[in-house]
Amino acid sequence: MTLEDKLQADFKKVSDVILGDDKQIRQAPKRKIKLPKVVFDRVEEFNIEENFDAGLTDYDIVNCILGNIDEGVYWEYLANKDVSLVPPTEFYQWLDEHRAYGATLIMLAVIYNNYELED
């Protein structure tokens, strides 16, 4: 495989991810967003009614999922809960691979509460 072939294959892989994510974003209100297990589990961990009832907003929940937890949010809502504040390595790998729209997919999954485990 030549360098040009490798670059074309890499470009196709990246463009397939971006196009796939973009398609899910456009269809988010109508169809469930498909998330891999590591991301699905992370969303399930924080996207719970108890957190909303406690006063966390969609924005707070998304930041918790992404591991960008504000110290005030942590101490006010999560300090006494048994949750992992730092996402697993596989989560960061997925987020890196989907850097164009990964956080947006997570945000839409939380806002619409319309997501499922990827096949």
Coordinates of N, CA and C in Angstrom, one line a residue:
M1 N 0.8 -1.2 0.0 CA 0.0 0.0 0.0 C 0.9 1.2 0.0
T2 N 0.6 2.1 -0.9 CA 1.4 3.3 -1.0 C 1.0 4.3 0.0
L3 N 1.8 5.4 0.2 CA 1.4 6.4 1.1 C 0.1 7.1 0.7
E4 N -0.1 7.3 -0.6 CA -1.3 7.9 -1.1 C -2.5 7.1 -0.8
D5 N -2.4 5.8 -1.0 CA -3.5 4.8 -0.7 C -3.8 4.9 0.8
K6 N -2.8 4.9 1.6 CA -3.0 5.0 3.1 C -3.7 6.3 3.4
L7 N -3.3 7.4 2.9 CA -3.9 8.7 3.1 C -5.4 8.7 2.7
Q8 N -5.6 8.2 1.5 CA -7.0 8.1 1.0 C -7.9 7.2 1.9
A9 N -7.4 6.1 2.4 CA -8.1 5.2 3.3 C -8.4 6.0 4.6
D10 N -7.4 6.7 5.1 CA -7.6 7.4 6.4 C -8.6 8.5 6.2
F11 N -8.6 9.2 5.1 CA -9.5 10.3 4.8 C -10.9 9.7 4.7
K12 N -11.1 8.6 4.0 CA -12.4 7.9 3.9 C -12.9 7.5 5.3
K13 N -12.1 7.0 6.1 CA -12.5 6.6 7.5 C -13.0 7.8 8.2
V14 N -12.2 8.9 8.2 CA -12.6 10.1 8.9 C -13.9 10.7 8.3
S15 N -14.0 10.7 7.0 CA -15.2 11.3 6.4 C -16.4 10.5 6.7
D16 N -16.3 9.1 6.7 CA -17.4 8.3 7.1 C -17.9 8.5 8.5
V17 N -17.0 8.7 9.4 CA -17.4 9.1 10.8 C -18.1 10.4 10.8
I18 N -17.6 11.4 10.2 CA -18.2 12.7 10.2 C -19.6 12.7 9.5
L19 N -19.7 12.0 8.4 CA -21.0 12.0 7.7 C -22.0 11.2 8.5
G20 N -21.5 10.1 9.1 CA -22.4 9.3 9.9 C -22.9 10.0 11.1
D21 N -22.0 10.8 11.8 CA -22.4 11.6 13.0 C -23.4 12.7 12.5
D22 N -23.1 13.3 11.4 CA -23.9 14.4 10.9 C -25.3 13.9 10.6
K23 N -25.4 12.7 10.0 CA -26.7 12.1 9.7 C -27.5 11.9 11.0
Q24 N -26.8 11.4 12.0 CA -27.5 11.2 13.3 C -28.0 12.5 14.0
I25 N -27.2 13.5 13.8 CA -27.6 14.8 14.4 C -28.8 15.3 13.7
R26 N -28.9 15.2 12.4 CA -30.1 15.7 11.7 C -31.3 14.9 12.0
Q27 N -31.2 13.7 12.3 CA -32.3 12.8 12.6 C -32.6 12.7 14.1
A28 N -31.9 13.4 14.9 CA -32.0 13.2 16.4 C -33.4 13.2 16.9
P29 N -34.2 14.2 16.5 CA -35.6 14.2 17.1 C -36.4 13.1 16.7
K30 N -36.2 12.4 15.6 CA -37.0 11.4 15.1 C -36.5 10.0 15.3
R31 N -35.2 9.8 15.3 CA -34.6 8.5 15.5 C -33.7 8.5 16.7
K32 N -33.5 7.3 17.3 CA -32.6 7.2 18.4 C -31.1 7.4 18.0
I33 N -30.4 8.1 18.8 CA -29.0 8.2 18.5 C -28.3 6.9 19.0
K34 N -27.5 6.4 18.1 CA -26.8 5.1 18.5 C -25.4 5.4 19.1
L35 N -25.2 4.9 20.3 CA -23.9 5.2 21.0 C -23.3 3.9 21.3
P36 N -21.9 3.8 21.2 CA -21.2 2.6 21.6 C -21.4 2.4 23.1
K37 N -21.1 1.2 23.6 CA -21.4 0.8 25.0 C -20.7 1.8 26.0
V38 N -19.4 2.1 25.7 CA -18.7 2.9 26.7 C -19.4 4.3 26.8
V39 N -19.9 4.9 25.7 CA -20.5 6.2 25.7 C -21.9 6.0 26.3
F40 N -22.6 5.0 25.9 CA -24.0 4.7 26.3 C -24.0 4.6 27.9
D41 N -23.1 3.8 28.4 CA -23.0 3.6 29.9 C -22.7 4.9 30.6
R42 N -21.9 5.8 30.0 CA -21.5 7.1 30.6 C -22.8 8.0 30.6
V43 N -23.5 8.0 29.5 CA -24.7 8.8 29.5 C -25.7 8.3 30.5
E44 N -25.9 7.0 30.6 CA -26.8 6.4 31.5 C -26.5 6.7 33.0
E45 N -25.2 6.8 33.2 CA -24.7 7.1 34.6 C -25.1 8.5 35.1
F46 N -25.2 9.4 34.2 CA -25.5 10.8 34.6 C -26.9 11.3 34.2
N47 N -27.4 10.7 33.1 CA -28.7 11.2 32.6 C -29.8 10.5 33.3
I48 N -29.9 10.8 34.6 CA -31.0 10.2 35.4 C -31.9 11.3 36.0
E49 N -33.1 10.9 36.2 CA -34.1 11.9 36.7 C -33.7 12.5 38.0
E50 N -33.0 11.7 38.8 CA -32.5 12.2 40.1 C -31.6 13.4 40.0
N51 N -30.8 13.4 39.0 CA -29.9 14.6 38.8 C -30.6 15.8 38.3
F52 N -31.7 15.6 37.5 CA -32.5 16.7 37.0 C -33.3 17.3 38.2
D53 N -33.9 16.4 39.0 CA -34.6 16.8 40.2 C -33.8 17.6 41.2
A54 N -32.5 17.2 41.2 CA -31.6 17.9 42.2 C -31.2 19.3 41.7
G55 N -31.5 19.6 40.4 CA -31.2 20.9 39.9 C -30.2 21.0 38.8
L56 N -29.6 19.8 38.4 CA -28.7 19.9 37.3 C -29.4 20.1 36.0
T57 N -28.8 21.0 35.1 CA -29.4 21.3 33.8 C -28.8 20.3 32.8
D58 N -29.4 20.3 31.6 CA -28.9 19.5 30.5 C -27.4 19.8 30.3
Y59 N -27.1 21.1 30.3 CA -25.7 21.5 30.2 C -24.8 20.9 31.2
D60 N -25.2 20.9 32.5 CA -24.4 20.3 33.6 C -24.3 18.8 33.3
I61 N -25.3 18.1 32.9 CA -25.3 16.7 32.7 C -24.3 16.4 31.6
V62 N -24.3 17.1 30.5 CA -23.4 16.9 29.4 C -22.0 17.1 29.9
N63 N -21.7 18.1 30.6 CA -20.4 18.4 31.1 C -19.9 17.2 32.1
C64 N -20.8 16.7 32.9 CA -20.5 15.6 33.7 C -20.1 14.4 32.9
I65 N -20.9 14.1 31.8 CA -20.6 13.0 31.0 C -19.2 13.1 30.3
L66 N -18.9 14.3 29.9 CA -17.6 14.6 29.2 C -16.5 14.7 30.2
G67 N -16.7 14.7 31.5 CA -15.7 14.8 32.5 C -15.3 16.2 32.7
N68 N -16.0 17.2 32.3 CA -15.7 18.6 32.5 C -16.6 19.1 33.7
I69 N -16.4 18.5 34.8 CA -17.3 18.8 35.9 C -16.8 20.0 36.7
D70 N -17.6 21.0 36.7 CA -17.3 22.2 37.5 C -17.3 21.8 39.0
E71 N -16.3 22.4 39.7 CA -16.1 22.0 41.1 C -17.4 22.3 41.9
G72 N -18.0 23.4 41.7 CA -19.3 23.8 42.4 C -20.4 22.8 42.1
V73 N -20.5 22.3 40.9 CA -21.5 21.3 40.5 C -21.2 20.0 41.2
Y74 N -19.9 19.7 41.2 CA -19.5 18.4 41.9 C -19.9 18.4 43.4
W75 N -19.5 19.5 44.1 CA -19.8 19.5 45.5 C -21.2 19.7 45.9
E76 N -22.0 20.4 45.0 CA -23.4 20.6 45.3 C -24.2 19.3 45.0
Y77 N -23.9 18.6 43.9 CA -24.8 17.5 43.5 C -24.2 16.1 43.5
L78 N -22.9 16.0 43.4 CA -22.3 14.7 43.1 C -21.4 14.1 44.2
A79 N -21.0 15.0 45.2 CA -20.0 14.6 46.1 C -20.4 13.3 46.9
N80 N -21.6 13.1 47.1 CA -22.0 11.9 47.9 C -22.5 10.8 47.1
K81 N -22.3 10.8 45.8 CA -22.8 9.8 44.9 C -21.6 8.9 44.4
D82 N -21.8 7.7 44.2 CA -20.8 6.8 43.7 C -20.7 6.8 42.2
V83 N -20.2 7.8 41.6 CA -20.1 7.9 40.1 C -18.6 8.2 39.8
S84 N -18.2 7.8 38.6 CA -16.9 8.0 38.1 C -16.8 9.4 37.5
L85 N -16.1 10.3 38.1 CA -16.0 11.6 37.5 C -15.1 11.7 36.3
V86 N -14.2 10.8 36.1 CA -13.3 10.8 35.0 C -13.8 9.6 34.0
P87 N -14.1 10.0 32.8 CA -14.5 9.0 31.8 C -13.4 8.0 31.6
P88 N -13.7 6.7 31.2 CA -12.7 5.7 30.9 C -11.9 6.1 29.6
T89 N -10.8 5.5 29.4 CA -9.9 5.8 28.3 C -10.7 5.5 26.9
E90 N -11.5 4.4 26.9 CA -12.2 4.1 25.7 C -13.2 5.2 25.3
F91 N -13.8 5.9 26.3 CA -14.7 7.0 26.1 C -13.9 8.1 25.4
Y92 N -12.7 8.5 25.9 CA -11.9 9.5 25.3 C -11.5 9.1 23.9
Q93 N -11.2 7.9 23.7 CA -10.8 7.4 22.3 C -12.0 7.6 21.3
W94 N -13.2 7.3 21.8 CA -14.4 7.5 20.9 C -14.6 9.0 20.7
L95 N -14.4 9.8 21.7 CA -14.6 11.2 21.6 C -13.6 11.8 20.6
D96 N -12.3 11.3 20.7 CA -11.3 11.8 19.8 C -11.6 11.4 18.3
E97 N -12.1 10.2 18.1 CA -12.4 9.7 16.8 C -13.6 10.5 16.2
H98 N -14.5 10.9 17.1 CA -15.7 11.7 16.7 C -15.6 13.1 17.1
R99 N -14.4 13.7 17.0 CA -14.2 15.0 17.5 C -15.0 16.1 16.9
A100 N -15.5 15.9 15.7 CA -16.3 16.9 15.0 C -17.7 17.0 15.6
Y101 N -18.3 15.9 16.0 CA -19.7 15.9 16.5 C -19.9 15.1 17.7
G102 N -18.9 14.4 18.3 CA -19.1 13.5 19.4 C -19.9 14.2 20.6
A103 N -19.4 15.4 21.0 CA -20.0 16.1 22.1 C -21.5 16.5 21.7
T104 N -21.7 16.8 20.5 CA -23.0 17.2 20.0 C -24.0 16.0 20.1
L105 N -23.5 14.9 19.7 CA -24.3 13.7 19.8 C -24.7 13.4 21.2
I106 N -23.8 13.5 22.1 CA -24.1 13.3 23.5 C -25.1 14.4 24.0
M107 N -24.9 15.6 23.7 CA -25.8 16.7 24.0 C -27.2 16.4 23.6
L108 N -27.3 16.0 22.3 CA -28.7 15.7 21.8 C -29.3 14.4 22.4
A109 N -28.4 13.5 22.7 CA -28.9 12.3 23.4 C -29.6 12.7 24.8
V110 N -28.9 13.6 25.5 CA -29.4 14.1 26.8 C -30.7 14.9 26.6
I111 N -30.6 15.9 25.7 CA -31.7 16.8 25.5 C -33.0 16.1 25.1
Y112 N -32.9 15.2 24.1 CA -34.0 14.5 23.6 C -34.3 13.2 24.3
N113 N -33.4 12.8 25.2 CA -33.5 11.5 25.9 C -33.9 10.4 24.9
N114 N -33.2 10.4 23.8 CA -33.6 9.5 22.7 C -32.3 8.9 22.1
Y115 N -31.8 7.9 22.8 CA -30.6 7.2 22.4 C -30.7 5.7 22.8
E116 N -29.8 4.9 22.1 CA -29.8 3.5 22.3 C -28.4 3.0 22.1
L117 N -28.2 1.7 22.5 CA -26.9 1.1 22.4 C -26.7 0.7 20.9
E118 N -25.6 1.0 20.4 CA -25.2 0.7 19.0 C -25.1 -0.8 18.8
D119 N -25.5 -1.2 17.6 CA -25.5 -2.6 17.3 C -24.1 -3.2 17.3

